[in-house]
Short mmCIF file of C-alpha atoms and ligand atoms in Angstrom, two decimals:
data_model
loop_
_atom_site.label_atom_id
_atom_site.label_comp_id
_atom_site.label_asym_id
_atom_site.label_seq_id
_atom_site.Cartn_x
_atom_site.Cartn_y
_atom_site.Cartn_z
CA UNK A 1 12.38 25.17 12.99
CA UNK A 2 11.48 23.66 9.59
CA UNK A 3 11.21 20.03 8.83
CA UNK A 4 10.96 17.89 5.73
CA UNK A 5 9.43 14.39 5.44
CA UNK A 6 10.53 11.92 2.86
CA UNK A 7 8.42 8.69 2.66
CA UNK A 8 9.57 5.24 1.53
CA UNK A 9 7.43 2.00 1.66
CA UNK A 10 3.82 1.37 1.49
CA UNK A 11 0.65 3.37 1.85
CA UNK A 12 0.70 2.79 5.77
CA UNK A 13 3.97 4.97 5.79
CA UNK A 14 2.40 7.52 3.52
CA UNK A 15 -0.44 7.84 5.97
CA UNK A 16 1.71 7.93 9.02
CA UNK A 17 3.78 10.71 7.37
CA UNK A 18 0.81 12.79 6.68
CA UNK A 19 -0.25 12.46 10.52
CA UNK A 20 3.38 13.21 11.64
CA UNK A 21 3.50 16.31 9.62
CA UNK A 22 0.08 17.31 11.14
CA UNK A 23 1.49 16.59 14.57
CA UNK A 24 4.63 18.80 14.00
CA UNK A 25 2.58 21.67 12.60
CA UNK A 26 0.31 21.67 15.58
CA UNK A 27 3.29 21.80 17.84
CA UNK A 28 4.49 24.96 16.10
CA UNK A 29 7.19 23.51 13.62
CA UNK A 30 6.98 24.71 10.00
CA UNK A 31 7.09 22.53 7.05
CA UNK A 32 10.05 23.17 4.38
CA UNK A 33 9.10 22.80 0.67
CA UNK A 34 12.51 21.14 0.08
CA UNK A 35 15.08 19.17 2.03
CA UNK A 36 17.78 21.73 1.35
CA UNK A 37 15.94 24.50 3.34
CA UNK A 38 14.80 22.22 6.33
CA UNK A 39 16.63 22.18 9.68
CA UNK A 40 15.55 18.69 10.28
CA UNK A 41 14.73 15.87 7.72
CA UNK A 42 12.41 12.86 8.75
CA UNK A 43 12.96 9.70 6.85
CA UNK A 44 10.10 7.36 7.11
CA UNK A 45 11.53 3.99 6.13
CA UNK A 46 10.58 0.52 4.92
CA UNK A 47 12.25 -2.78 5.53
CA UNK A 48 10.15 -5.29 3.64
CA UNK A 49 12.90 -6.05 1.24
CA UNK A 50 16.66 -5.36 1.19
CA UNK A 51 16.52 -2.79 -1.54
CA UNK A 52 13.60 -0.81 0.13
CA UNK A 53 15.82 -0.57 3.24
CA UNK A 54 18.84 0.53 1.43
CA UNK A 55 16.94 3.28 -0.24
CA UNK A 56 15.96 4.86 3.18
CA UNK A 57 19.41 4.36 4.65
CA UNK A 58 21.06 5.98 1.59
CA UNK A 59 18.68 8.97 1.79
CA UNK A 60 19.43 9.42 5.54
CA UNK A 61 23.18 9.09 5.05
CA UNK A 62 23.13 11.72 2.04
CA UNK A 63 21.58 14.48 4.25
CA UNK A 64 23.53 13.70 7.35
CA UNK A 65 26.74 14.09 5.33
CA UNK A 66 25.48 17.47 4.36
CA UNK A 67 25.10 18.46 8.09
CA UNK A 68 21.39 18.17 8.53
CA UNK A 69 19.68 16.80 11.54
CA UNK A 70 18.26 13.52 10.50
CA UNK A 71 15.35 11.50 12.08
CA UNK A 72 14.64 7.92 11.00
CA UNK A 73 11.23 6.64 11.54
CA UNK A 74 9.14 3.85 10.36
CA UNK A 75 9.93 0.07 9.82
CA UNK A 76 13.73 0.22 9.57
CA UNK A 77 13.93 2.39 12.70
CA UNK A 78 11.98 -0.31 14.52
CA UNK A 79 14.29 -3.00 13.18
CA UNK A 80 17.71 -1.60 13.48
CA UNK A 81 17.30 0.85 16.33
CA UNK A 82 20.77 1.97 17.52
CA UNK A 83 22.56 0.66 14.49
CA UNK A 84 20.99 3.73 12.71
CA UNK A 85 22.61 6.26 14.85
CA UNK A 86 25.61 6.63 12.51
CA UNK A 87 23.25 8.25 9.94
CA UNK A 88 20.67 9.61 12.19
CA UNK A 89 20.24 11.83 15.31
CA UNK A 90 16.96 10.46 16.28
CA UNK A 91 15.53 6.76 15.75
CA UNK A 92 11.79 6.58 16.41
CA UNK A 93 9.86 3.37 16.12
CA UNK A 94 6.37 2.64 14.43
CA UNK A 95 4.51 2.90 17.69
CA UNK A 96 6.22 5.88 19.35
CA UNK A 97 5.29 8.87 17.02
CA UNK A 98 3.50 10.68 19.62
CA UNK A 99 6.94 11.37 21.30
CA UNK A 100 8.13 13.06 18.07
CA UNK A 101 7.37 16.88 18.67
CA UNK A 102 9.01 16.96 22.21
CA UNK A 103 12.07 15.07 21.16
CA UNK A 104 12.54 16.96 17.97
CA UNK A 105 12.65 20.28 19.85
CA UNK A 106 15.13 18.86 22.37
CA UNK A 107 17.16 17.39 19.56
CA UNK A 108 17.36 20.88 17.89
CA UNK A 109 18.17 22.62 21.07
CA UNK A 110 20.59 20.34 22.89
CA UNK A 111 21.78 18.07 19.91
CA UNK A 112 21.38 14.85 21.81
CA UNK A 113 20.83 11.76 19.96
CA UNK A 114 18.05 9.25 21.07
CA UNK A 115 16.51 6.08 20.06
CA UNK A 116 12.77 5.66 20.96
CA UNK A 117 11.22 2.28 20.00
CA UNK A 118 8.99 1.34 22.84
CA UNK A 119 5.23 1.02 22.21
CA UNK A 120 3.49 4.27 23.40
CA UNK A 121 0.15 3.60 21.86
CA UNK A 122 -1.05 5.89 19.19
CA UNK A 123 -3.85 7.75 20.90
CA UNK A 124 -2.60 11.30 20.27
CA UNK A 125 -1.87 10.46 16.72
CA UNK A 126 -5.53 9.30 16.21
CA UNK A 127 -6.60 12.67 17.75
CA UNK A 128 -4.65 14.40 15.16
CA UNK A 129 -6.13 12.35 12.39
CA UNK A 130 -9.74 13.40 13.08
CA UNK A 131 -9.09 17.01 12.39
CA UNK A 132 -6.39 16.93 9.65
CA UNK A 133 -6.42 18.53 6.39
CA UNK A 134 -5.91 16.47 3.21
CA UNK A 135 -2.27 16.12 2.18
CA UNK A 136 -2.14 13.40 -0.42
CA UNK A 137 -4.41 15.19 -2.88
CA UNK A 138 -7.35 17.52 -2.77
CA UNK A 139 -9.69 14.68 -3.67
CA UNK A 140 -8.36 11.51 -2.45
CA UNK A 141 -6.93 10.18 0.75
CA UNK A 142 -5.85 7.15 2.85
CA UNK A 143 -7.45 6.20 6.14
CA UNK A 144 -5.77 3.52 8.15
CA UNK A 145 -8.33 1.32 9.79
CA UNK A 146 -5.94 -1.02 11.70
CA UNK A 147 -2.32 -1.32 12.53
CA UNK A 148 0.16 -4.21 12.55
CA UNK A 149 -0.20 -7.77 11.55
CA UNK A 150 -0.75 -11.17 13.36
CA UNK A 151 -0.22 -13.41 10.43
CA UNK A 152 3.53 -14.08 10.49
CA UNK A 153 3.80 -15.25 6.85
CA UNK A 154 7.28 -16.86 6.96
CA UNK A 155 8.90 -14.42 4.66
CA UNK A 156 7.55 -11.23 6.06
CA UNK A 157 9.09 -8.77 8.50
CA UNK A 158 6.01 -6.70 8.90
CA UNK A 159 4.53 -8.20 12.04
CA UNK A 160 7.98 -7.71 13.88
CA UNK A 161 8.24 -4.06 12.99
CA UNK A 162 4.73 -3.01 13.04
CA UNK A 163 3.65 -5.08 16.20
CA UNK A 164 0.21 -6.85 16.92
CA UNK A 165 -2.88 -6.36 14.92
CA UNK A 166 -4.91 -3.40 16.38
CA UNK A 167 -8.22 -2.25 14.85
CA UNK A 168 -9.29 1.34 15.39
CA UNK A 169 -13.03 2.00 16.57
CA UNK A 170 -15.48 2.36 13.70
CA UNK A 171 -16.83 5.75 15.02
CA UNK A 172 -13.23 7.05 14.82
CA UNK A 173 -12.81 5.99 11.36
CA UNK A 174 -16.12 7.45 10.17
CA UNK A 175 -15.40 10.73 11.91
CA UNK A 176 -12.02 10.88 10.20
CA UNK A 177 -13.64 10.23 6.79
CA UNK A 178 -16.42 12.78 7.48
CA UNK A 179 -13.67 15.36 8.30
CA UNK A 180 -11.95 14.67 5.06
CA UNK A 181 -15.18 14.74 3.19
CA UNK A 182 -16.01 18.04 4.63
CA UNK A 183 -12.55 19.32 3.08
CA UNK A 184 -13.41 18.13 -0.40
CA UNK A 185 -12.20 14.60 -0.38
CA UNK A 186 -14.34 12.25 -2.67
CA UNK A 187 -12.26 9.10 -2.66
CA UNK A 188 -10.96 7.20 0.53
CA UNK A 189 -8.76 4.16 0.67
CA UNK A 190 -8.96 2.21 3.77
CA UNK A 191 -5.58 0.66 4.81
CA UNK A 192 -4.52 -2.29 6.66
CA UNK A 193 -2.01 -5.12 6.13
CA UNK A 194 -5.09 -7.53 6.27
CA UNK A 195 -8.23 -5.43 6.29
CA UNK A 196 -10.50 -8.51 6.15
CA UNK A 197 -9.59 -9.31 9.69
CA UNK A 198 -10.65 -5.92 11.04
CA UNK A 199 -12.64 -6.29 14.17
CA UNK A 200 -13.72 -3.88 16.78
CA UNK A 201 -16.36 -4.26 19.47
CA UNK A 202 -18.44 -6.51 17.56
CA UNK A 203 -18.00 -4.71 14.04
CA UNK A 204 -16.30 -6.83 11.44
CA UNK A 205 -14.96 -5.63 8.05
CA UNK A 206 -18.06 -6.03 6.12
CA UNK A 207 -20.13 -4.07 8.70
CA UNK A 208 -17.45 -1.39 8.76
CA UNK A 209 -17.74 -1.03 4.92
CA UNK A 210 -21.56 -0.84 5.20
CA UNK A 211 -21.38 1.70 7.96
CA UNK A 212 -19.16 4.04 5.79
CA UNK A 213 -21.24 3.39 2.76
CA UNK A 214 -24.43 4.44 4.50
CA UNK A 215 -23.20 7.39 6.41
CA UNK A 216 -20.99 9.17 3.81
CA UNK A 217 -21.59 10.42 0.29
CA UNK A 218 -17.96 9.57 -1.01
CA UNK A 219 -17.66 8.95 -4.84
CA UNK A 220 -15.46 5.99 -4.29
CA UNK A 221 -14.57 4.00 -1.20
CA UNK A 222 -11.57 1.54 -1.58
CA UNK A 223 -9.61 -0.74 0.65
CA UNK A 224 -6.32 -2.51 0.61
CA UNK A 225 -4.78 -5.18 1.42
CA UNK A 226 -6.81 -8.13 1.64
CA UNK A 227 -5.63 -11.50 2.72
CA UNK A 228 -7.25 -14.13 0.32
CA UNK A 229 -7.69 -16.37 3.34
CA UNK A 230 -9.95 -13.95 5.32
CA UNK A 231 -11.84 -12.38 2.38
CA UNK A 232 -15.58 -13.47 3.36
CA UNK A 233 -18.64 -13.84 1.12
CA UNK A 234 -20.34 -11.31 3.35
CA UNK A 235 -17.57 -8.78 2.43
CA UNK A 236 -17.83 -9.69 -1.19
CA UNK A 237 -21.69 -9.21 -1.25
CA UNK A 238 -21.48 -5.98 0.62
CA UNK A 239 -19.07 -4.67 -2.07
CA UNK A 240 -21.36 -5.87 -4.84
CA UNK A 241 -24.40 -4.26 -3.28
CA UNK A 242 -22.82 -0.81 -2.75
CA UNK A 243 -22.50 1.94 -5.34
CA UNK A 244 -19.65 3.65 -3.46
CA UNK A 245 -17.34 0.51 -2.73
CA UNK A 246 -15.21 -0.08 -5.69
CA UNK A 247 -14.94 -3.48 -7.46
CA UNK A 248 -11.18 -3.67 -6.99
CA UNK A 249 -9.82 -6.56 -5.23
CA UNK A 250 -6.14 -6.71 -4.37
CA UNK A 251 -5.55 -10.19 -3.26
CA UNK A 252 -1.82 -11.05 -2.99
CA UNK A 253 -1.31 -14.51 -4.34
CA UNK A 254 2.47 -14.73 -3.37
CA UNK A 255 2.81 -18.18 -5.04
CA UNK A 256 0.65 -20.62 -7.12
CA UNK A 257 1.87 -23.86 -5.60
CA UNK A 258 0.03 -25.19 -2.60
CA UNK A 259 3.46 -26.69 -1.35
CA UNK A 260 5.06 -23.30 -1.54
CA UNK A 261 2.07 -21.46 -0.05
CA UNK A 262 2.29 -23.91 2.98
CA UNK A 263 5.82 -23.13 3.51
CA UNK A 264 4.96 -19.47 3.36
CA UNK A 265 2.18 -20.01 6.04
CA UNK A 266 -0.43 -18.41 3.68
CA UNK A 267 -3.31 -20.62 4.99
CA UNK A 268 -4.90 -21.19 1.38
CA UNK A 269 -4.22 -23.48 -1.42
CA UNK A 270 -4.12 -22.83 -5.14
CA UNK A 271 -7.54 -24.16 -5.61
CA UNK A 272 -8.98 -22.00 -2.77
CA UNK A 273 -7.33 -18.88 -4.28
CA UNK A 274 -8.82 -19.56 -7.73
CA UNK A 275 -12.20 -20.25 -6.13
CA UNK A 276 -12.15 -16.94 -4.52
CA UNK A 277 -11.40 -15.22 -7.84
CA UNK A 278 -13.99 -17.20 -9.54
CA UNK A 279 -16.60 -16.12 -6.93
CA UNK A 280 -15.83 -12.64 -7.39
CA UNK A 281 -15.83 -12.81 -11.17
CA UNK A 282 -18.88 -14.78 -11.07
CA UNK A 283 -20.77 -11.85 -9.49
CA UNK A 284 -19.02 -9.29 -11.69
CA UNK A 285 -16.98 -10.38 -14.66
CA UNK A 286 -15.57 -6.87 -14.89
CA UNK A 287 -14.41 -6.76 -11.29
CA UNK A 288 -10.69 -5.91 -11.27
CA UNK A 289 -8.39 -8.40 -9.39
CA UNK A 290 -4.85 -7.45 -8.70
CA UNK A 291 -2.16 -9.19 -6.72
CA UNK A 292 1.56 -9.36 -5.41
CA UNK A 293 3.64 -12.36 -6.52
CA UNK A 294 6.98 -13.46 -5.29
CA UNK A 295 9.57 -15.78 -7.01
CA UNK A 296 12.54 -17.72 -5.58
CA UNK A 297 11.12 -18.63 -2.13
CA UNK A 298 13.37 -21.42 -0.61
CA UNK A 299 12.26 -24.65 -1.98
CA UNK A 300 10.35 -23.39 -5.05
CA UNK A 301 11.13 -25.91 -7.76
CA UNK A 302 10.49 -25.40 -11.48
CA UNK A 303 7.19 -27.33 -11.19
CA UNK A 304 5.99 -25.04 -8.28
CA UNK A 305 7.04 -21.96 -10.41
CA UNK A 306 4.95 -23.52 -13.33
CA UNK A 307 1.84 -23.49 -10.94
CA UNK A 308 2.32 -19.93 -10.23
CA UNK A 309 2.40 -19.19 -13.98
CA UNK A 310 -0.92 -21.32 -14.15
CA UNK A 311 -2.58 -19.26 -11.56
CA UNK A 312 -1.59 -16.19 -13.49
CA UNK A 313 -3.15 -17.45 -16.46
CA UNK A 314 -6.33 -18.76 -14.87
CA UNK A 315 -7.10 -15.90 -12.45
CA UNK A 316 -6.70 -13.22 -15.33
CA UNK A 317 -5.12 -10.49 -13.20
CA UNK A 318 -5.64 -6.89 -14.09
CA UNK A 319 -2.27 -5.83 -12.45
CA UNK A 320 0.50 -7.59 -10.56
CA UNK A 321 3.33 -6.38 -8.41
CA UNK A 322 6.20 -8.90 -8.92
CA UNK A 323 9.02 -9.47 -6.47
CA UNK A 324 12.12 -11.67 -5.99
CA UNK A 325 12.14 -13.18 -2.41
CA UNK A 326 14.90 -11.59 -0.08
CA UNK A 327 15.63 -12.90 3.39
CA UNK A 328 14.59 -10.78 6.12
CA UNK A 329 15.90 -10.95 9.71
CA UNK A 330 13.71 -12.62 12.34
CA UNK A 331 11.44 -14.16 9.94
CA UNK A 332 11.08 -17.93 9.72
CA UNK A 333 12.26 -18.11 6.06
CA UNK A 334 15.46 -16.47 7.25
CA UNK A 335 16.51 -19.97 8.51
CA UNK A 336 15.41 -21.81 5.41
CA UNK A 337 17.98 -23.00 2.91
CA UNK A 338 18.04 -20.97 -0.23
CA UNK A 339 17.59 -23.09 -3.26
CA UNK A 340 18.13 -20.65 -6.06
CA UNK A 341 20.96 -18.54 -7.11
CA UNK A 342 20.25 -14.71 -7.82
CA UNK A 343 20.62 -15.27 -11.36
CA UNK A 344 17.97 -18.13 -11.47
CA UNK A 345 15.61 -15.97 -9.39
CA UNK A 346 16.11 -13.15 -12.01
CA UNK A 347 15.21 -15.53 -14.73
CA UNK A 348 12.14 -16.58 -13.01
CA UNK A 349 11.05 -13.13 -12.35
CA UNK A 350 11.51 -12.22 -16.07
CA UNK A 351 9.28 -15.22 -17.08
CA UNK A 352 6.68 -14.19 -14.57
CA UNK A 353 6.52 -10.71 -15.78
CA UNK A 354 6.09 -11.97 -19.30
CA UNK A 355 3.27 -14.09 -18.18
CA UNK A 356 1.56 -11.38 -16.09
CA UNK A 357 1.84 -8.90 -19.12
CA UNK A 358 0.08 -11.42 -21.40
CA UNK A 359 -2.81 -11.89 -19.00
CA UNK A 360 -3.06 -8.05 -18.23
CA UNK A 361 -3.00 -7.44 -22.05
CA UNK A 362 -5.93 -9.80 -22.47
CA UNK A 363 -7.90 -8.21 -19.80
CA UNK A 364 -7.21 -4.72 -21.20
CA UNK A 365 -8.68 -5.80 -24.66
CA UNK A 366 -11.98 -6.34 -22.92
CA UNK A 367 -12.09 -2.55 -22.11
CA UNK A 368 -11.77 -1.40 -25.97
CA UNK A 369 -14.91 0.40 -27.05
CA UNK A 370 -16.48 0.57 -23.75
CA UNK A 371 -17.09 3.70 -21.55
CA UNK A 372 -15.77 3.96 -17.96
CA UNK A 373 -16.19 6.50 -15.31
CA UNK A 374 -12.62 7.97 -14.42
CA UNK A 375 -11.45 10.19 -11.56
CA UNK A 376 -8.75 12.45 -13.07
CA UNK A 377 -5.53 12.38 -10.94
CA UNK A 378 -3.34 14.88 -12.99
CA UNK A 379 -1.44 15.15 -16.24
CA UNK A 380 -0.32 12.09 -18.04
CA UNK A 381 3.36 11.20 -17.18
CA UNK A 382 4.38 11.22 -20.79
CA UNK A 383 2.47 14.21 -22.23
CA UNK A 384 1.41 17.06 -20.12
CA UNK A 385 -1.52 17.86 -22.50
CA UNK A 386 -3.18 14.62 -21.84
CA UNK A 387 -4.66 13.43 -18.36
CA UNK A 388 -4.38 10.45 -16.29
CA UNK A 389 -7.36 8.93 -14.41
CA UNK A 390 -8.46 5.87 -12.72
CA UNK A 391 -11.39 3.44 -13.23
CA UNK A 392 -13.57 2.06 -10.37
CA UNK A 393 -11.13 -1.04 -10.86
CA UNK A 394 -8.07 1.06 -10.11
CA UNK A 395 -6.68 0.72 -13.68
CA UNK A 396 -4.82 3.84 -14.89
CA UNK A 397 -6.27 5.32 -18.21
CA UNK A 398 -4.76 8.03 -20.27
CA UNK A 399 -7.37 10.67 -21.38
CA UNK A 400 -6.87 12.60 -24.59
CA UNK A 401 -7.69 15.93 -22.92
CA UNK A 402 -6.12 18.19 -20.15
CA UNK A 403 -8.39 18.13 -17.19
CA UNK A 404 -8.27 19.28 -13.61
CA UNK A 405 -7.29 16.73 -10.94
CA UNK A 406 -10.38 15.67 -9.18
CA UNK A 407 -12.65 16.01 -12.17
CA UNK A 408 -14.94 12.84 -12.94
CA UNK A 409 -15.58 12.08 -16.37
CA UNK A 410 -17.34 9.27 -18.55
CA UNK A 411 -14.67 8.20 -21.08
CA UNK A 412 -14.56 5.78 -23.98
CA UNK A 413 -11.54 3.57 -24.55
CA UNK A 414 -10.40 4.05 -28.19
CA UNK A 415 -6.93 2.34 -28.04
CA UNK A 416 -4.76 0.25 -25.75
CA UNK A 417 -1.08 1.28 -25.98
CA UNK A 418 1.23 -1.32 -24.29
CA UNK A 419 -1.04 -2.02 -21.34
CA UNK A 420 -2.44 1.60 -20.86
CA UNK A 421 -5.96 2.14 -22.18
CA UNK A 422 -6.38 5.54 -24.15
CA UNK A 423 -9.76 7.16 -23.74
CA UNK A 424 -11.81 10.11 -25.25
CA UNK A 425 -14.22 12.08 -22.78
CA UNK A 426 -17.77 11.29 -23.42
CA UNK A 427 -19.28 13.51 -20.69
CA UNK A 428 -18.05 15.46 -17.84
CA UNK A 429 -19.80 14.30 -14.56
CA UNK A 430 -18.77 16.90 -12.12
N1 SAM B 1 -0.29 -7.62 3.83
C1 SAM B 1 -0.21 -7.78 2.54
C2 SAM B 1 -0.22 -9.28 2.28
O1 SAM B 1 -0.64 -10.06 3.08
O2 SAM B 1 0.03 -9.70 1.16
C3 SAM B 1 1.18 -7.15 1.97
C4 SAM B 1 2.20 -7.02 2.72
S1 SAM B 1 3.99 -6.57 2.06
C5 SAM B 1 4.07 -5.11 2.83
C6 SAM B 1 3.81 -6.17 0.42
C7 SAM B 1 4.35 -7.26 -0.44
O3 SAM B 1 5.78 -7.39 -0.28
C8 SAM B 1 3.87 -8.67 -0.20
O4 SAM B 1 2.60 -9.04 -0.64
C9 SAM B 1 4.99 -9.62 -0.69
O5 SAM B 1 4.68 -10.00 -1.94
C10 SAM B 1 6.19 -8.68 -0.75
N2 SAM B 1 7.15 -9.24 0.38
C11 SAM B 1 6.99 -9.41 1.66
N3 SAM B 1 8.14 -9.88 2.27
C12 SAM B 1 8.91 -10.05 1.26
C13 SAM B 1 10.33 -10.66 1.08
N4 SAM B 1 10.95 -11.15 2.22
N5 SAM B 1 10.88 -10.71 -0.15
C14 SAM B 1 10.23 -10.35 -1.19
N6 SAM B 1 9.03 -9.70 -1.29
C15 SAM B 1 8.39 -9.65 0.06
FE1 SF4 B 2 3.21 -9.82 5.91
FE2 SF4 B 2 1.81 -11.81 5.73
FE3 SF4 B 2 1.14 -9.79 7.44
FE4 SF4 B 2 0.92 -9.46 4.78
S1 SF4 B 2 -0.34 -10.87 6.04
S2 SF4 B 2 1.90 -8.08 6.36
S3 SF4 B 2 2.60 -10.70 3.97
S4 SF4 B 2 2.68 -11.16 7.59
FE1 F3S B 3 7.66 -1.46 4.13
FE2 F3S B 3 6.76 -1.33 6.74
FE3 F3S B 3 4.99 -1.01 4.77
S1 F3S B 3 8.11 -2.69 6.03
S2 F3S B 3 5.90 -2.19 3.13
S3 F3S B 3 6.75 0.28 5.06
S4 F3S B 3 4.55 -1.80 6.70
#
């Protein structure tokens, strides 16, 4: 019995897919290197935007038509349940993964379809996480520290498909990281929809960071995503005082106008957001601040959009993911009246991207002539004779030399091509 896992969506899904693969291997199933050779194809889906949803659905349909057994998991499974049975044999929700091995075996034996989306807790999955081998890469891994979200931002489906916020015990997180470290992992990214609200048995996020910092010898410790409202000064200071924790702050802005932020139920104003960025850059002017921004939220007028462009300019982002708002079922914004046509939304997105690129370009110019520590991830996407590495601030740099993934180097930025810094190796740090 061979399985193949295809993952759509965010890092949380990537992490879950890793644990699911471990779980199935432990139960005696074999992993297939390609979907063609697999008996069963697992599609871990996303539903945060319409397009993400379609991609997972299409992938499942493609393999179902070719006669494969298909399992749909993840956020779309939790949302659409029975509706997915036309493209899947088994639909399994975000908190039911522990049922997977048994039901897959049944499915392959008897061919019965099933939909399992009730909350089974994820205890067994956690057990698997403690002994797992790295699958993402030989040097970098994700570790989920909390599941779900309680924020209910008015546009977002995540709390409905991932359930209530649930933090994992700190000892368990540490033990998972130590196991990964013993297997060669030197960079860990802690995951959660809102890591700043992590809390377990008296330990808050800053204390968790400190505990990992003190008890491991990781090269880099990262985390994502932070909610700007909950990023405390205590956490910022902990980061600044540590050699291990990177100075990379992913702070999703969503919108620059306080009016729209209120409609989105984000819990901060434009000024509070800019103050937060100011505090971080006041402590470290080179700290990398990245963000997510959405255009076309219901009620976003031209003047509101201009406020977004204003924040982009003032915050000086090092990178930004940009999106067009799309209505998601069950969310509060689903019932709000859309005020922009798709064409107008597209125009705003293009203007936003232009403004983001300008700011990012300015931030990149600061890097010219300076040296940075890079962790090499693999060959450059455009030229296999060059390498691609990341700075502490999570900025991708192209290195003018072929290097093994996992190598650490000191490199000097000699050029900025487009928005990509190009660097020469000064010293190998391994
Ligand atoms: N938890 C993070 C936060 O609070 O920002 C990120 C959650 S979400 C998985 C990733 C990004 O998708 C969000 O930051 C937002 O910009 C975007 N997003 C969420 N819902 C959306 C929607 N309905 N339409 C367009 N973009 C959306
Ligand atoms: Fe969605 Fe808001 Fe939760 Fe992020 S914080 S996952 S945007 S509800
Ligand atoms: Fe998508 Fe679910 Fe992540 S909706 S963005 S895969 S939490």
